[in-house]
Tab-separated table of C-alpha atoms in Angstrom:
chain	number	residue	atom	x	y	z
A	19	MET	CA	-65.721	24.385	-15.765
A	20	THR	CA	-69.272	25.413	-14.899
A	21	ASN	CA	-70.051	29.092	-15.336
A	22	ILE	CA	-71.600	30.674	-12.261
A	23	LYS	CA	-74.633	32.680	-13.278
A	24	PRO	CA	-75.244	36.057	-11.598
A	25	ASN	CA	-78.238	36.545	-9.321
A	26	ILE	CA	-80.664	39.164	-10.622
A	27	VAL	CA	-83.788	40.423	-8.855
A	28	LEU	CA	-86.659	41.482	-11.105
A	29	ILE	CA	-89.021	44.078	-9.623
A	30	GLY	CA	-92.422	44.640	-11.193
A	31	THR	CA	-94.139	48.014	-11.011
A	32	GLY	CA	-96.722	47.730	-13.808
A	33	GLY	CA	-96.880	49.648	-17.063
A	34	THR	CA	-97.469	48.657	-20.684
A	35	ILE	CA	-95.095	45.733	-20.323
A	36	ALA	CA	-97.707	44.346	-17.912
A	37	GLY	CA	-100.687	45.387	-20.063
A	38	ARG	CA	-103.334	43.551	-22.082
A	39	GLY	CA	-105.431	44.642	-25.055
A	40	ASP	CA	-108.770	43.299	-26.300
A	41	SER	CA	-107.163	42.095	-29.512
A	42	SER	CA	-103.731	41.524	-30.983
A	43	VAL	CA	-103.955	44.746	-32.989
A	44	ASN	CA	-104.442	46.938	-29.896
A	45	ALA	CA	-100.955	48.405	-29.726
A	46	SER	CA	-101.940	51.813	-28.345
A	47	ALA	CA	-105.334	51.233	-26.696
A	48	TYR	CA	-105.167	48.607	-23.936
A	49	ASP	CA	-105.474	48.059	-20.203
A	50	CYS	CA	-102.244	48.916	-18.418
A	51	SER	CA	-100.669	47.095	-15.464
A	52	ILE	CA	-102.610	43.824	-15.556
A	53	LEU	CA	-100.072	40.996	-15.667
A	54	PRO	CA	-98.066	40.010	-12.564
A	55	ILE	CA	-94.302	40.047	-12.774
A	56	GLU	CA	-94.088	36.243	-12.581
A	57	GLU	CA	-96.181	35.904	-15.737
A	58	ILE	CA	-94.067	38.488	-17.542
A	59	LEU	CA	-90.892	36.663	-16.594
A	60	ALA	CA	-92.361	33.315	-17.676
A	61	SER	CA	-92.706	34.683	-21.210
A	62	VAL	CA	-88.919	35.053	-21.452
A	63	GLU	CA	-87.711	31.509	-20.818
A	64	ALA	CA	-84.315	32.171	-22.391
A	65	ALA	CA	-83.481	34.562	-19.557
A	66	ALA	CA	-82.940	31.580	-17.262
A	67	ASP	CA	-79.805	30.773	-19.275
A	68	ILE	CA	-78.344	34.174	-18.403
A	69	ALA	CA	-78.988	34.523	-14.685
A	70	ASN	CA	-80.682	33.148	-11.613
A	71	ILE	CA	-83.728	35.400	-11.462
A	72	GLY	CA	-85.969	36.147	-8.512
A	73	ALA	CA	-89.097	38.245	-9.013
A	74	GLU	CA	-91.206	40.432	-6.765
A	75	GLN	CA	-94.157	42.728	-7.370
A	76	LEU	CA	-93.659	46.103	-5.694
A	77	PHE	CA	-96.362	48.153	-7.468
A	78	GLN	CA	-98.945	47.541	-10.153
A	79	MET	CA	-99.672	50.910	-11.746
A	80	GLY	CA	-99.076	53.046	-14.783
A	81	SER	CA	-96.006	55.188	-14.264
A	82	GLU	CA	-97.994	58.377	-14.849
A	83	ASN	CA	-99.234	57.751	-11.282
A	84	PHE	CA	-95.747	57.647	-9.737
A	85	ASP	CA	-95.011	60.325	-7.176
A	86	SER	CA	-92.462	60.854	-4.414
A	87	GLU	CA	-93.896	58.022	-2.350
A	88	GLN	CA	-93.275	55.473	-5.102
A	89	LEU	CA	-89.818	56.864	-5.851
A	90	LEU	CA	-88.733	56.584	-2.229
A	91	THR	CA	-90.291	53.148	-1.703
A	92	LEU	CA	-88.691	51.759	-4.852
A	93	GLY	CA	-85.317	53.347	-4.145
A	94	LYS	CA	-85.142	52.053	-0.596
A	95	ARG	CA	-86.170	48.548	-1.648
A	96	ILE	CA	-83.497	48.444	-4.353
A	97	SER	CA	-80.906	49.776	-1.921
A	98	THR	CA	-81.737	46.947	0.493
A	99	LEU	CA	-81.415	44.369	-2.273
A	100	LEU	CA	-78.104	45.735	-3.534
A	101	ARG	CA	-76.550	45.414	-0.077
A	102	ARG	CA	-77.107	41.655	-0.177
A	103	GLU	CA	-74.131	39.543	-1.210
A	104	ASP	CA	-76.430	37.145	-3.083
A	105	VAL	CA	-77.769	39.926	-5.363
A	106	ASP	CA	-75.625	40.975	-8.334
A	107	GLY	CA	-78.053	43.324	-10.061
A	108	VAL	CA	-81.623	44.558	-10.283
A	109	VAL	CA	-84.030	44.948	-13.210
A	110	ILE	CA	-87.211	47.036	-12.852
A	111	THR	CA	-90.143	46.671	-15.240
A	112	HIS	CA	-91.754	50.091	-15.467
A	113	GLY	CA	-94.279	52.076	-17.434
A	114	THR	CA	-92.578	54.182	-20.099
A	115	ASP	CA	-94.400	57.438	-19.272
A	116	THR	CA	-92.064	58.404	-16.430
A	117	MET	CA	-89.455	55.651	-16.641
A	118	GLU	CA	-86.706	58.156	-17.405
A	119	GLU	CA	-87.595	60.130	-14.264
A	120	THR	CA	-87.485	57.103	-11.979
A	121	ALA	CA	-84.220	56.034	-13.589
A	122	TYR	CA	-82.636	59.447	-13.005
A	123	PHE	CA	-83.806	59.585	-9.388
A	124	LEU	CA	-82.213	56.192	-8.731
A	125	HIS	CA	-79.108	57.259	-10.676
A	126	LEU	CA	-78.660	60.139	-8.225
A	127	THR	CA	-79.430	58.306	-4.994
A	128	LEU	CA	-78.424	54.617	-5.101
A	129	ASP	CA	-75.142	54.084	-3.273
A	130	SER	CA	-73.986	50.997	-5.162
A	131	ASP	CA	-72.013	50.181	-8.293
A	132	LYS	CA	-74.064	47.041	-9.023
A	133	PRO	CA	-76.084	47.197	-12.259
A	134	VAL	CA	-79.610	48.583	-12.035
A	135	VAL	CA	-81.635	48.520	-15.251
A	136	LEU	CA	-85.088	49.885	-16.017
A	137	VAL	CA	-87.108	48.428	-18.859
A	138	GLY	CA	-90.560	48.871	-20.352
A	139	SER	CA	-92.351	48.365	-23.628
A	140	MET	CA	-94.300	50.411	-26.118
A	141	ARG	CA	-96.676	47.553	-26.976
A	142	PRO	CA	-98.451	45.284	-24.483
A	143	PRO	CA	-97.666	41.537	-24.442
A	144	SER	CA	-101.020	40.840	-26.115
A	145	ALA	CA	-100.139	42.879	-29.234
A	146	LEU	CA	-98.656	41.618	-32.487
A	147	SER	CA	-94.887	42.114	-32.426
A	148	SER	CA	-94.821	43.181	-28.790
A	149	ASP	CA	-91.436	44.583	-27.837
A	150	GLY	CA	-91.800	43.636	-24.178
A	151	PRO	CA	-90.236	40.142	-24.139
A	152	LEU	CA	-87.089	41.117	-26.052
A	153	ASN	CA	-86.712	44.356	-24.096
A	154	LEU	CA	-86.890	42.402	-20.847
A	155	TYR	CA	-84.459	39.757	-22.085
A	156	ASN	CA	-82.020	42.479	-23.123
A	157	ALA	CA	-82.385	44.247	-19.773
A	158	ILE	CA	-81.476	41.041	-17.956
A	159	VAL	CA	-78.505	40.603	-20.293
A	160	VAL	CA	-77.288	44.083	-19.378
A	161	ALA	CA	-77.853	43.625	-15.642
A	162	ALA	CA	-75.891	40.371	-15.780
A	163	SER	CA	-73.014	41.923	-17.714
A	164	PRO	CA	-69.816	42.765	-15.783
A	165	GLN	CA	-69.436	45.745	-18.139
A	166	ALA	CA	-72.546	47.332	-16.630
A	167	THR	CA	-70.896	47.591	-13.224
A	168	GLY	CA	-70.178	51.153	-12.181
A	169	LYS	CA	-72.084	52.782	-15.034
A	170	GLY	CA	-74.956	53.983	-12.892
A	171	VAL	CA	-78.606	53.317	-13.559
A	172	LEU	CA	-79.374	52.261	-17.112
A	173	LEU	CA	-82.460	52.146	-19.320
A	174	VAL	CA	-82.759	49.435	-21.968
A	175	CYS	CA	-85.234	49.673	-24.821
A	176	ASN	CA	-85.241	48.806	-28.535
A	177	ASP	CA	-81.820	47.080	-28.333
A	178	GLU	CA	-80.158	50.224	-26.936
A	179	ILE	CA	-78.520	50.901	-23.560
A	180	HIS	CA	-78.975	54.441	-22.257
A	181	THR	CA	-77.691	56.279	-19.220
A	182	ALA	CA	-80.455	57.463	-16.915
A	183	ARG	CA	-79.042	60.975	-16.934
A	184	ASP	CA	-79.585	61.611	-20.621
A	185	VAL	CA	-82.406	59.437	-21.876
A	186	SER	CA	-85.913	60.760	-22.606
A	187	LYS	CA	-89.046	59.458	-24.262
A	188	HIS	CA	-89.735	61.164	-27.589
A	189	SER	CA	-92.658	59.243	-29.115
A	190	THR	CA	-96.112	58.164	-28.001
A	191	PHE	CA	-96.096	54.898	-29.951
A	192	LYS	CA	-92.901	54.119	-31.869
A	193	LEU	CA	-90.681	51.292	-30.668
A	194	GLU	CA	-87.697	53.653	-30.870
A	195	ALA	CA	-89.393	55.945	-28.371
A	196	PHE	CA	-86.308	56.545	-26.207
A	197	SER	CA	-83.214	58.445	-27.205
A	198	SER	CA	-80.354	60.390	-25.654
A	199	PRO	CA	-78.966	63.676	-26.986
A	200	TYR	CA	-75.424	62.251	-26.958
A	201	GLY	CA	-76.407	58.791	-28.135
A	202	PRO	CA	-76.737	55.470	-26.283
A	203	LEU	CA	-73.956	53.985	-24.176
A	204	GLY	CA	-74.171	50.758	-26.134
A	205	VAL	CA	-76.397	48.127	-27.678
A	206	VAL	CA	-77.541	44.573	-27.067
A	207	VAL	CA	-76.924	42.206	-29.977
A	208	GLU	CA	-77.683	38.482	-29.973
A	209	GLY	CA	-77.724	38.337	-26.200
A	210	ARG	CA	-74.523	40.347	-25.721
A	211	ALA	CA	-74.238	43.766	-24.101
A	212	LEU	CA	-71.799	45.903	-26.065
A	213	PHE	CA	-70.723	49.160	-24.400
A	214	TYR	CA	-68.940	51.935	-26.286
A	215	ARG	CA	-68.863	54.749	-23.728
A	216	ALA	CA	-69.558	55.511	-20.080
A	217	PRO	CA	-71.367	58.365	-18.279
A	218	LEU	CA	-68.947	60.934	-16.858
A	219	ARG	CA	-71.252	62.983	-14.624
A	220	PRO	CA	-71.414	61.944	-10.924
A	221	HIS	CA	-73.876	59.163	-10.094
A	222	THR	CA	-74.590	56.369	-7.600
A	223	VAL	CA	-71.425	55.803	-5.532
A	224	SER	CA	-69.974	59.202	-6.558
A	225	SER	CA	-73.211	61.091	-5.894
A	226	GLU	CA	-73.636	63.430	-2.930
A	227	TRP	CA	-76.888	61.777	-1.858
A	228	SER	CA	-77.997	58.385	-0.624
A	229	ILE	CA	-81.536	57.051	-0.775
A	230	ASP	CA	-81.024	55.659	2.719
A	231	CYS	CA	-80.758	59.223	4.086
A	232	ILE	CA	-83.753	60.705	2.243
A	233	GLU	CA	-87.090	60.444	4.049
A	234	ALA	CA	-89.074	63.036	2.104
A	235	LEU	CA	-88.809	64.994	-1.123
A	236	PRO	CA	-89.853	68.652	-1.397
A	237	GLU	CA	-92.348	69.759	-4.006
A	238	VAL	CA	-90.821	71.254	-7.141
A	239	GLY	CA	-93.096	72.399	-9.955
A	240	ILE	CA	-92.639	72.973	-13.676
A	241	VAL	CA	-94.159	75.850	-15.612
A	242	TYR	CA	-94.196	75.276	-19.383
A	243	ALA	CA	-93.592	78.353	-21.513
A	244	HIS	CA	-95.926	79.282	-24.350
A	245	GLY	CA	-96.875	82.382	-26.252
A	246	GLY	CA	-99.106	84.647	-24.203
A	247	ILE	CA	-98.380	82.972	-20.859
A	248	ARG	CA	-99.684	85.001	-17.919
A	249	PRO	CA	-98.238	85.749	-14.461
A	250	ALA	CA	-101.212	84.012	-12.834
A	251	THR	CA	-99.567	80.703	-13.749
A	252	ILE	CA	-96.543	81.560	-11.619
A	253	LYS	CA	-98.717	82.777	-8.761
A	254	ALA	CA	-100.716	79.547	-8.756
A	255	MET	CA	-97.510	77.525	-8.613
A	256	CYS	CA	-96.198	79.607	-5.721
A	257	ASP	CA	-99.477	79.259	-3.840
A	258	SER	CA	-99.236	75.456	-4.133
A	259	GLY	CA	-96.302	75.429	-1.724
A	260	VAL	CA	-93.395	74.496	-3.992
A	261	ALA	CA	-89.779	74.858	-2.898
A	262	ALA	CA	-88.670	75.608	-6.451
A	263	ILE	CA	-90.070	76.346	-9.891
A	264	VAL	CA	-88.445	74.999	-13.040
A	265	TYR	CA	-89.424	77.247	-15.912
A	266	ALA	CA	-89.384	75.232	-19.151
A	267	ALA	CA	-88.641	78.308	-21.176
A	268	THR	CA	-88.468	78.937	-24.886
A	269	GLY	CA	-85.095	78.805	-26.602
A	270	ASN	CA	-82.081	79.391	-24.393
A	271	GLY	CA	-84.151	79.810	-21.240
A	272	ASN	CA	-85.829	82.996	-22.407
A	273	VAL	CA	-88.453	84.451	-20.060
A	274	ALA	CA	-91.351	86.543	-21.328
A	275	ARG	CA	-91.208	90.060	-19.918
A	276	GLN	CA	-94.621	89.761	-18.268
A	277	LEU	CA	-93.333	86.879	-16.096
A	278	ILE	CA	-90.113	88.407	-14.840
A	279	GLY	CA	-91.781	90.282	-11.985
A	280	SER	CA	-93.706	87.207	-10.814
A	281	LEU	CA	-90.625	84.981	-10.906
A	282	ARG	CA	-88.555	87.564	-9.029
A	283	GLN	CA	-91.307	87.800	-6.441
A	284	ALA	CA	-91.286	84.006	-6.107
A	285	ARG	CA	-87.559	84.107	-5.431
A	286	SER	CA	-88.041	86.831	-2.829
A	287	LYS	CA	-90.339	84.396	-0.994
A	288	GLY	CA	-87.609	81.759	-0.860
A	289	ILE	CA	-88.738	79.771	-3.916
A	290	HIS	CA	-85.848	78.878	-6.192
A	291	VAL	CA	-86.274	79.643	-9.894
A	292	VAL	CA	-84.555	77.412	-12.457
A	293	ARG	CA	-84.415	78.363	-16.112
A	294	ALA	CA	-84.587	75.303	-18.363
A	295	SER	CA	-85.674	74.938	-21.991
A	296	ARG	CA	-88.665	73.301	-23.609
A	297	THR	CA	-86.618	72.501	-26.747
A	298	GLY	CA	-85.434	69.128	-25.445
A	299	SER	CA	-81.705	69.624	-26.053
A	300	GLY	CA	-78.986	72.216	-25.837
A	301	ILE	CA	-77.578	74.265	-22.970
A	302	VAL	CA	-79.283	77.039	-21.035
A	303	VAL	CA	-76.424	79.434	-20.352
A	304	ARG	CA	-76.264	81.152	-16.995
A	305	ASN	CA	-76.714	84.920	-17.371
A	306	GLY	CA	-77.556	84.293	-21.024
A	307	GLY	CA	-81.264	84.776	-21.571
A	308	GLN	CA	-81.658	86.554	-18.221
A	309	PRO	CA	-79.363	88.174	-15.611
A	310	ASP	CA	-79.411	85.206	-13.237
A	311	ASP	CA	-76.846	86.716	-10.884
A	312	ASP	CA	-78.978	89.830	-10.400
A	313	TYR	CA	-82.196	87.843	-9.897
A	314	ASP	CA	-80.609	85.034	-7.853
A	315	TRP	CA	-81.975	82.488	-10.333
A	316	LEU	CA	-80.505	79.202	-11.526
A	317	ALA	CA	-79.753	77.796	-14.988
A	318	ALA	CA	-80.370	74.118	-15.759
A	319	GLY	CA	-77.470	73.685	-18.182
A	320	ASP	CA	-78.225	70.872	-20.627
A	321	GLN	CA	-80.749	69.058	-18.431
A	322	VAL	CA	-84.383	68.851	-19.545
A	323	ALA	CA	-86.970	70.429	-17.283
A	324	HIS	CA	-88.464	67.276	-15.779
A	325	LYS	CA	-85.033	65.959	-14.816
A	326	ALA	CA	-83.888	69.345	-13.521
A	327	ARG	CA	-86.974	69.105	-11.301
A	328	LEU	CA	-85.825	65.763	-9.885
A	329	LEU	CA	-82.296	67.020	-9.326
A	330	MET	CA	-83.666	70.010	-7.408
A	331	MET	CA	-85.913	67.741	-5.337
A	332	VAL	CA	-82.957	65.576	-4.367
A	333	ALA	CA	-80.668	68.553	-3.717
A	334	LEU	CA	-83.229	70.344	-1.561
A	335	SER	CA	-84.156	67.209	0.361
A	336	THR	CA	-80.964	67.458	2.418
A	337	SER	CA	-80.373	71.191	2.202
A	338	ALA	CA	-81.649	74.222	4.055
A	339	ALA	CA	-81.778	76.023	0.713
A	340	GLY	CA	-85.493	75.336	0.414
A	341	SER	CA	-86.369	77.158	3.644
A	342	ALA	CA	-87.989	80.568	3.758
A	343	GLN	CA	-84.749	82.199	4.926
A	344	HIS	CA	-81.668	81.352	2.977
A	345	ALA	CA	-78.342	82.829	1.955
A	346	ARG	CA	-77.108	83.583	-1.537
A	347	SER	CA	-74.500	80.855	-1.013
A	348	ASP	CA	-77.312	78.275	-1.242
A	349	THR	CA	-77.961	79.436	-4.794
A	350	ALA	CA	-74.282	79.015	-5.586
A	351	ALA	CA	-74.337	75.478	-4.184
A	352	LEU	CA	-77.432	74.582	-6.188
A	353	GLN	CA	-75.969	76.063	-9.369
A	354	ARG	CA	-72.869	73.916	-8.878
A	355	ILE	CA	-75.097	70.852	-8.545
A	356	LEU	CA	-77.019	71.712	-11.712
A	357	GLN	CA	-73.726	72.268	-13.504
A	358	GLU	CA	-72.008	69.060	-12.301
A	359	TYR	CA	-74.845	66.533	-12.460
């Protein structure tokens, strides 16, 4: 009996995986986003044994340049592809700088249980021991695996399979740059995707949002805590027109006393305030470091600041909670979202 191979669409967006250095020892200094997706795919001939692969170039840029426009364009294109009966999964090659953010946005907004996998590399294809080809091969393996169905958007790097909700980049150059606070969902070994757990928080088909219904994303800013931070930082963020401020606080969402007045004033203007932590892991407890109920603030739970930002952008995109006049119940709804997702 002939095995029927799944149909996978490969979308290129640029990044290190599409980069080129002047020499084979340029692993950190190189030109980003040079190679077209067809050339990247051609370097992984073994992938043709796994799936029927079509490729298209959507962007050609470093992911540090991604903004709401790219997120929406990419999400809507993937949504269109996933509705096709002749598409079984999607793989996106992506710069590693903001790959976890794009993955989480898609995790929240794609209304499909088909596998979607993001992949990048820490070394360009021109470098000695580039990780790009194997990462891409492994990503295609995962996208073609029936076990990946229903697990939301995944990120594959360094032989590990991560859920988009948890994964973050933690190194500027190491191949093991990505990790999750609760560990990976699984690994890829010798061309086999091995899963050991599944994400339990709502995503994709169980999410409250659909990319097809989102036409614009509100601005949400992040203020990073540091010793001696001044209220002028909060004022500047408010003046920029944000709908919410995520404060990447010290410790358990602690707020320096000189900022409390400015953040309360921001909330009085209709700008939501979310306490997160700059530590990178752990839980910011509501009414822990600050009296959130009294100030009508929000707590990010265990989510890192840059992902709490994306969750707020998605939540406010279809909610009146970002308007100048709002009820306290909007804060309750947003706190539930931060708690559940």
